[in-house]
Amino acid sequence: MEYYRELARNPQATVGDAVHVVARSKGYTGPTDVSAELSWLNEEHGIRFRRDILRQQRQLLTKGNAAHMLMNALGIKGWVMQRIFKGSQRYALREAVYLKLLPADSTVHQRISGSELLGFLARVAELAEGQLEGAQAELTTLRAENATLKAERDEISALLTTAKAGDKVR
């Protein structure tokens, strides 16, 4: 909790801060160590960042980089240009602005403060949770439709079996 207070007061977040908040949002409880957090994220959730992330951990975080890292890590879907240009911070930022996760006047190279990073994380996590709930509701609906189709198939099979048996009697 102290880490978050310190981050909220920080006028400039770093790439390492973004890794820390993603790891903690996913349930990491170990020490604040980028290397350990990256390993944990990869092993537990299959989340990978750029290969040179360890060298960049002390660099100031931009809104483009924050959008790319957080939206990828937390699984925000519906992002067509990101699928085409996987490493594009520009398209990640555009999507974040479109989803109202970041202000409309945000630019790719604009620095992000610690409190802005925490607010952005909260909005991305809320959106990801909403997408998960929507997917679970859709899955429940699909399972119910599947059960109905199976019942109809079984009924048709029974009717066909009855019809074939009636043909043999004649």
mmCIF file of C-alpha atoms in Angstrom:
data_model
loop_
_atom_site.group_PDB
_atom_site.id
_atom_site.type_symbol
_atom_site.label_atom_id
_atom_site.label_comp_id
_atom_site.label_asym_id
_atom_site.label_seq_id
_atom_site.Cartn_x
_atom_site.Cartn_y
_atom_site.Cartn_z
ATOM 1 C CA MET A 1 0.000 0.000 0.000
ATOM 2 C CA GLU A 2 2.890 2.328 0.742
ATOM 3 C CA TYR A 3 4.166 1.759 -2.803
ATOM 4 C CA TYR A 4 0.904 3.103 -4.239
ATOM 5 C CA ARG A 5 0.996 6.182 -2.013
ATOM 6 C CA GLU A 6 4.542 6.904 -3.110
ATOM 7 C CA LEU A 7 3.666 6.330 -6.757
ATOM 8 C CA ALA A 8 0.624 8.624 -6.523
ATOM 9 C CA ARG A 9 2.892 11.451 -5.309
ATOM 10 C CA ASN A 10 5.460 10.841 -8.048
ATOM 11 C CA PRO A 11 5.271 13.501 -10.806
ATOM 12 C CA GLN A 12 6.822 11.103 -13.354
ATOM 13 C CA ALA A 13 6.089 7.363 -13.536
ATOM 14 C CA THR A 14 8.666 5.002 -15.008
ATOM 15 C CA VAL A 15 8.410 1.896 -17.173
ATOM 16 C CA GLY A 16 9.299 -0.088 -14.043
ATOM 17 C CA ASP A 17 6.315 1.461 -12.251
ATOM 18 C CA ALA A 18 4.046 0.177 -15.029
ATOM 19 C CA VAL A 19 5.445 -3.342 -14.588
ATOM 20 C CA HIS A 20 4.938 -3.094 -10.810
ATOM 21 C CA VAL A 21 1.285 -2.028 -11.062
ATOM 22 C CA VAL A 22 0.458 -4.658 -13.697
ATOM 23 C CA ALA A 23 2.022 -7.402 -11.569
ATOM 24 C CA ARG A 24 0.175 -6.282 -8.448
ATOM 25 C CA SER A 25 -3.115 -5.953 -10.315
ATOM 26 C CA LYS A 26 -2.708 -9.599 -11.334
ATOM 27 C CA GLY A 27 -2.059 -10.741 -7.755
ATOM 28 C CA TYR A 28 1.728 -10.611 -7.369
ATOM 29 C CA THR A 29 2.683 -10.294 -3.699
ATOM 30 C CA GLY A 30 6.469 -10.639 -3.833
ATOM 31 C CA PRO A 31 9.135 -7.953 -3.537
ATOM 32 C CA THR A 32 9.129 -4.866 -5.773
ATOM 33 C CA ASP A 33 11.634 -6.192 -8.285
ATOM 34 C CA VAL A 34 11.015 -5.798 -12.019
ATOM 35 C CA SER A 35 12.880 -8.973 -12.942
ATOM 36 C CA ALA A 36 10.928 -11.116 -10.459
ATOM 37 C CA GLU A 37 7.640 -9.469 -11.468
ATOM 38 C CA LEU A 38 8.300 -10.063 -15.175
ATOM 39 C CA SER A 39 9.088 -13.728 -14.524
ATOM 40 C CA TRP A 40 5.963 -14.128 -12.409
ATOM 41 C CA LEU A 41 3.733 -12.415 -14.994
ATOM 42 C CA ASN A 42 5.082 -14.679 -17.728
ATOM 43 C CA GLU A 43 4.875 -17.905 -15.715
ATOM 44 C CA GLU A 44 1.508 -17.294 -14.045
ATOM 45 C CA HIS A 45 -0.385 -15.360 -16.724
ATOM 46 C CA GLY A 46 1.588 -15.677 -19.965
ATOM 47 C CA ILE A 47 2.082 -11.896 -20.022
ATOM 48 C CA ARG A 48 5.213 -10.774 -21.827
ATOM 49 C CA PHE A 49 6.587 -7.336 -22.430
ATOM 50 C CA ARG A 50 9.296 -6.168 -24.811
ATOM 51 C CA ARG A 51 12.613 -7.994 -24.574
ATOM 52 C CA ASP A 52 14.466 -4.848 -23.528
ATOM 53 C CA ILE A 53 12.040 -3.943 -20.732
ATOM 54 C CA LEU A 54 14.655 -4.492 -18.015
ATOM 55 C CA ARG A 55 16.950 -1.927 -19.618
ATOM 56 C CA GLN A 56 14.050 0.516 -19.906
ATOM 57 C CA GLN A 57 12.733 0.151 -16.356
ATOM 58 C CA ARG A 58 14.138 3.520 -15.238
ATOM 59 C CA GLN A 59 12.971 5.433 -18.313
ATOM 60 C CA LEU A 60 10.115 7.861 -17.882
ATOM 61 C CA LEU A 61 6.805 6.325 -18.909
ATOM 62 C CA THR A 62 4.853 7.878 -21.771
ATOM 63 C CA LYS A 63 1.105 7.651 -22.266
ATOM 64 C CA GLY A 64 1.676 5.630 -25.442
ATOM 65 C CA ASN A 65 3.871 3.122 -23.632
ATOM 66 C CA ALA A 66 1.479 2.958 -20.672
ATOM 67 C CA ALA A 67 -1.483 2.331 -22.982
ATOM 68 C CA HIS A 68 0.388 -0.392 -24.848
ATOM 69 C CA MET A 69 1.650 -2.150 -21.719
ATOM 70 C CA LEU A 70 -1.511 -2.031 -19.603
ATOM 71 C CA MET A 71 -4.036 -2.781 -22.320
ATOM 72 C CA ASN A 72 -2.015 -5.746 -23.586
ATOM 73 C CA ALA A 73 -1.299 -7.096 -20.119
ATOM 74 C CA LEU A 74 -4.883 -6.795 -18.901
ATOM 75 C CA GLY A 75 -6.309 -8.260 -22.110
ATOM 76 C CA ILE A 76 -8.377 -5.437 -23.552
ATOM 77 C CA LYS A 77 -10.040 -6.858 -26.690
ATOM 78 C CA GLY A 78 -11.614 -5.248 -29.723
ATOM 79 C CA TRP A 79 -8.465 -3.504 -30.794
ATOM 80 C CA VAL A 80 -8.104 -4.200 -34.540
ATOM 81 C CA MET A 81 -5.085 -2.033 -35.346
ATOM 82 C CA GLN A 82 -3.205 -3.439 -32.336
ATOM 83 C CA ARG A 83 -3.603 -6.924 -33.767
ATOM 84 C CA ILE A 84 -2.095 -5.747 -37.042
ATOM 85 C CA PHE A 85 0.625 -3.565 -35.507
ATOM 86 C CA LYS A 86 1.339 -5.432 -32.251
ATOM 87 C CA GLY A 87 4.037 -3.097 -30.953
ATOM 88 C CA SER A 88 2.329 0.184 -31.812
ATOM 89 C CA GLN A 89 1.991 2.610 -28.930
ATOM 90 C CA ARG A 90 0.147 5.016 -31.212
ATOM 91 C CA TYR A 91 -2.738 2.610 -31.865
ATOM 92 C CA ALA A 92 -2.826 1.542 -28.219
ATOM 93 C CA LEU A 93 -3.170 5.191 -27.203
ATOM 94 C CA ARG A 94 -5.874 5.788 -29.815
ATOM 95 C CA GLU A 95 -7.876 2.884 -28.437
ATOM 96 C CA ALA A 96 -7.389 4.082 -24.850
ATOM 97 C CA VAL A 97 -8.670 7.528 -25.817
ATOM 98 C CA TYR A 98 -11.588 6.022 -27.762
ATOM 99 C CA LEU A 99 -12.542 3.934 -24.713
ATOM 100 C CA LYS A 100 -12.237 7.078 -22.548
ATOM 101 C CA LEU A 101 -9.463 5.516 -20.469
ATOM 102 C CA LEU A 102 -7.185 8.497 -21.139
ATOM 103 C CA PRO A 103 -8.003 12.147 -21.946
ATOM 104 C CA ALA A 104 -8.693 13.010 -25.593
ATOM 105 C CA ASP A 105 -5.727 15.405 -25.736
ATOM 106 C CA SER A 106 -3.212 12.667 -24.819
ATOM 107 C CA THR A 107 -0.211 12.199 -27.081
ATOM 108 C CA VAL A 108 2.056 9.187 -27.525
ATOM 109 C CA HIS A 109 5.196 10.862 -26.151
ATOM 110 C CA GLN A 110 3.489 12.740 -23.310
ATOM 111 C CA ARG A 111 4.838 11.759 -19.897
ATOM 112 C CA ILE A 112 2.470 10.235 -17.366
ATOM 113 C CA SER A 113 2.534 10.886 -13.623
ATOM 114 C CA GLY A 114 2.185 8.240 -10.949
ATOM 115 C CA SER A 115 -1.356 9.291 -10.054
ATOM 116 C CA GLU A 116 -2.348 9.302 -13.744
ATOM 117 C CA LEU A 117 -0.893 5.798 -14.096
ATOM 118 C CA LEU A 118 -2.898 4.538 -11.120
ATOM 119 C CA GLY A 119 -6.103 6.121 -12.457
ATOM 120 C CA PHE A 120 -5.456 4.634 -15.892
ATOM 121 C CA LEU A 121 -4.809 1.212 -14.357
ATOM 122 C CA ALA A 122 -8.092 1.399 -12.431
ATOM 123 C CA ARG A 123 -10.061 2.261 -15.589
ATOM 124 C CA VAL A 124 -8.357 -0.459 -17.669
ATOM 125 C CA ALA A 125 -8.928 -3.065 -14.935
ATOM 126 C CA GLU A 126 -12.597 -2.060 -14.677
ATOM 127 C CA LEU A 127 -13.009 -2.387 -18.447
ATOM 128 C CA ALA A 128 -11.240 -5.763 -18.489
ATOM 129 C CA GLU A 129 -13.484 -6.999 -15.683
ATOM 130 C CA GLY A 130 -16.559 -5.820 -17.592
ATOM 131 C CA GLN A 131 -15.369 -7.627 -20.719
ATOM 132 C CA LEU A 132 -14.837 -10.794 -18.664
ATOM 133 C CA GLU A 133 -18.331 -10.581 -17.185
ATOM 134 C CA GLY A 134 -19.765 -10.029 -20.672
ATOM 135 C CA ALA A 135 -17.874 -13.030 -22.009
ATOM 136 C CA GLN A 136 -19.080 -15.184 -19.112
ATOM 137 C CA ALA A 137 -22.703 -14.132 -19.746
ATOM 138 C CA GLU A 138 -22.292 -14.925 -23.447
ATOM 139 C CA LEU A 139 -20.825 -18.324 -22.569
ATOM 140 C CA THR A 140 -23.813 -19.078 -20.320
ATOM 141 C CA THR A 141 -26.178 -18.144 -23.160
ATOM 142 C CA LEU A 142 -24.254 -20.303 -25.633
ATOM 143 C CA ARG A 143 -24.334 -23.271 -23.254
ATOM 144 C CA ALA A 144 -28.115 -22.910 -22.861
ATOM 145 C CA GLU A 145 -28.542 -22.717 -26.658
ATOM 146 C CA ASN A 146 -26.305 -25.759 -27.055
ATOM 147 C CA ALA A 147 -28.404 -27.742 -24.560
ATOM 148 C CA THR A 148 -31.569 -26.768 -26.463
ATOM 149 C CA LEU A 149 -30.020 -27.867 -29.766
ATOM 150 C CA LYS A 150 -28.944 -31.195 -28.265
ATOM 151 C CA ALA A 151 -32.479 -31.794 -26.949
ATOM 152 C CA GLU A 152 -33.933 -31.001 -30.386
ATOM 153 C CA ARG A 153 -31.413 -33.326 -32.057
ATOM 154 C CA ASP A 154 -32.310 -36.131 -29.656
ATOM 155 C CA GLU A 155 -36.021 -35.573 -30.343
ATOM 156 C CA ILE A 156 -35.460 -35.707 -34.106
ATOM 157 C CA SER A 157 -33.364 -38.882 -33.727
ATOM 158 C CA ALA A 158 -36.158 -40.490 -31.705
ATOM 159 C CA LEU A 159 -38.738 -39.514 -34.338
ATOM 160 C CA LEU A 160 -36.567 -40.946 -37.116
ATOM 161 C CA THR A 161 -36.068 -44.157 -35.181
ATOM 162 C CA THR A 162 -39.826 -44.426 -34.651
ATOM 163 C CA ALA A 163 -40.485 -43.720 -38.340
ATOM 164 C CA LYS A 164 -37.974 -46.389 -39.434
ATOM 165 C CA ALA A 165 -39.540 -48.914 -37.063
ATOM 166 C CA GLY A 166 -42.993 -48.133 -38.511
ATOM 167 C CA ASP A 167 -41.681 -48.659 -42.074
ATOM 168 C CA LYS A 168 -40.349 -52.123 -41.120
ATOM 169 C CA VAL A 169 -43.755 -53.201 -39.753
ATOM 170 C CA ARG A 170 -45.547 -52.439 -43.017
#
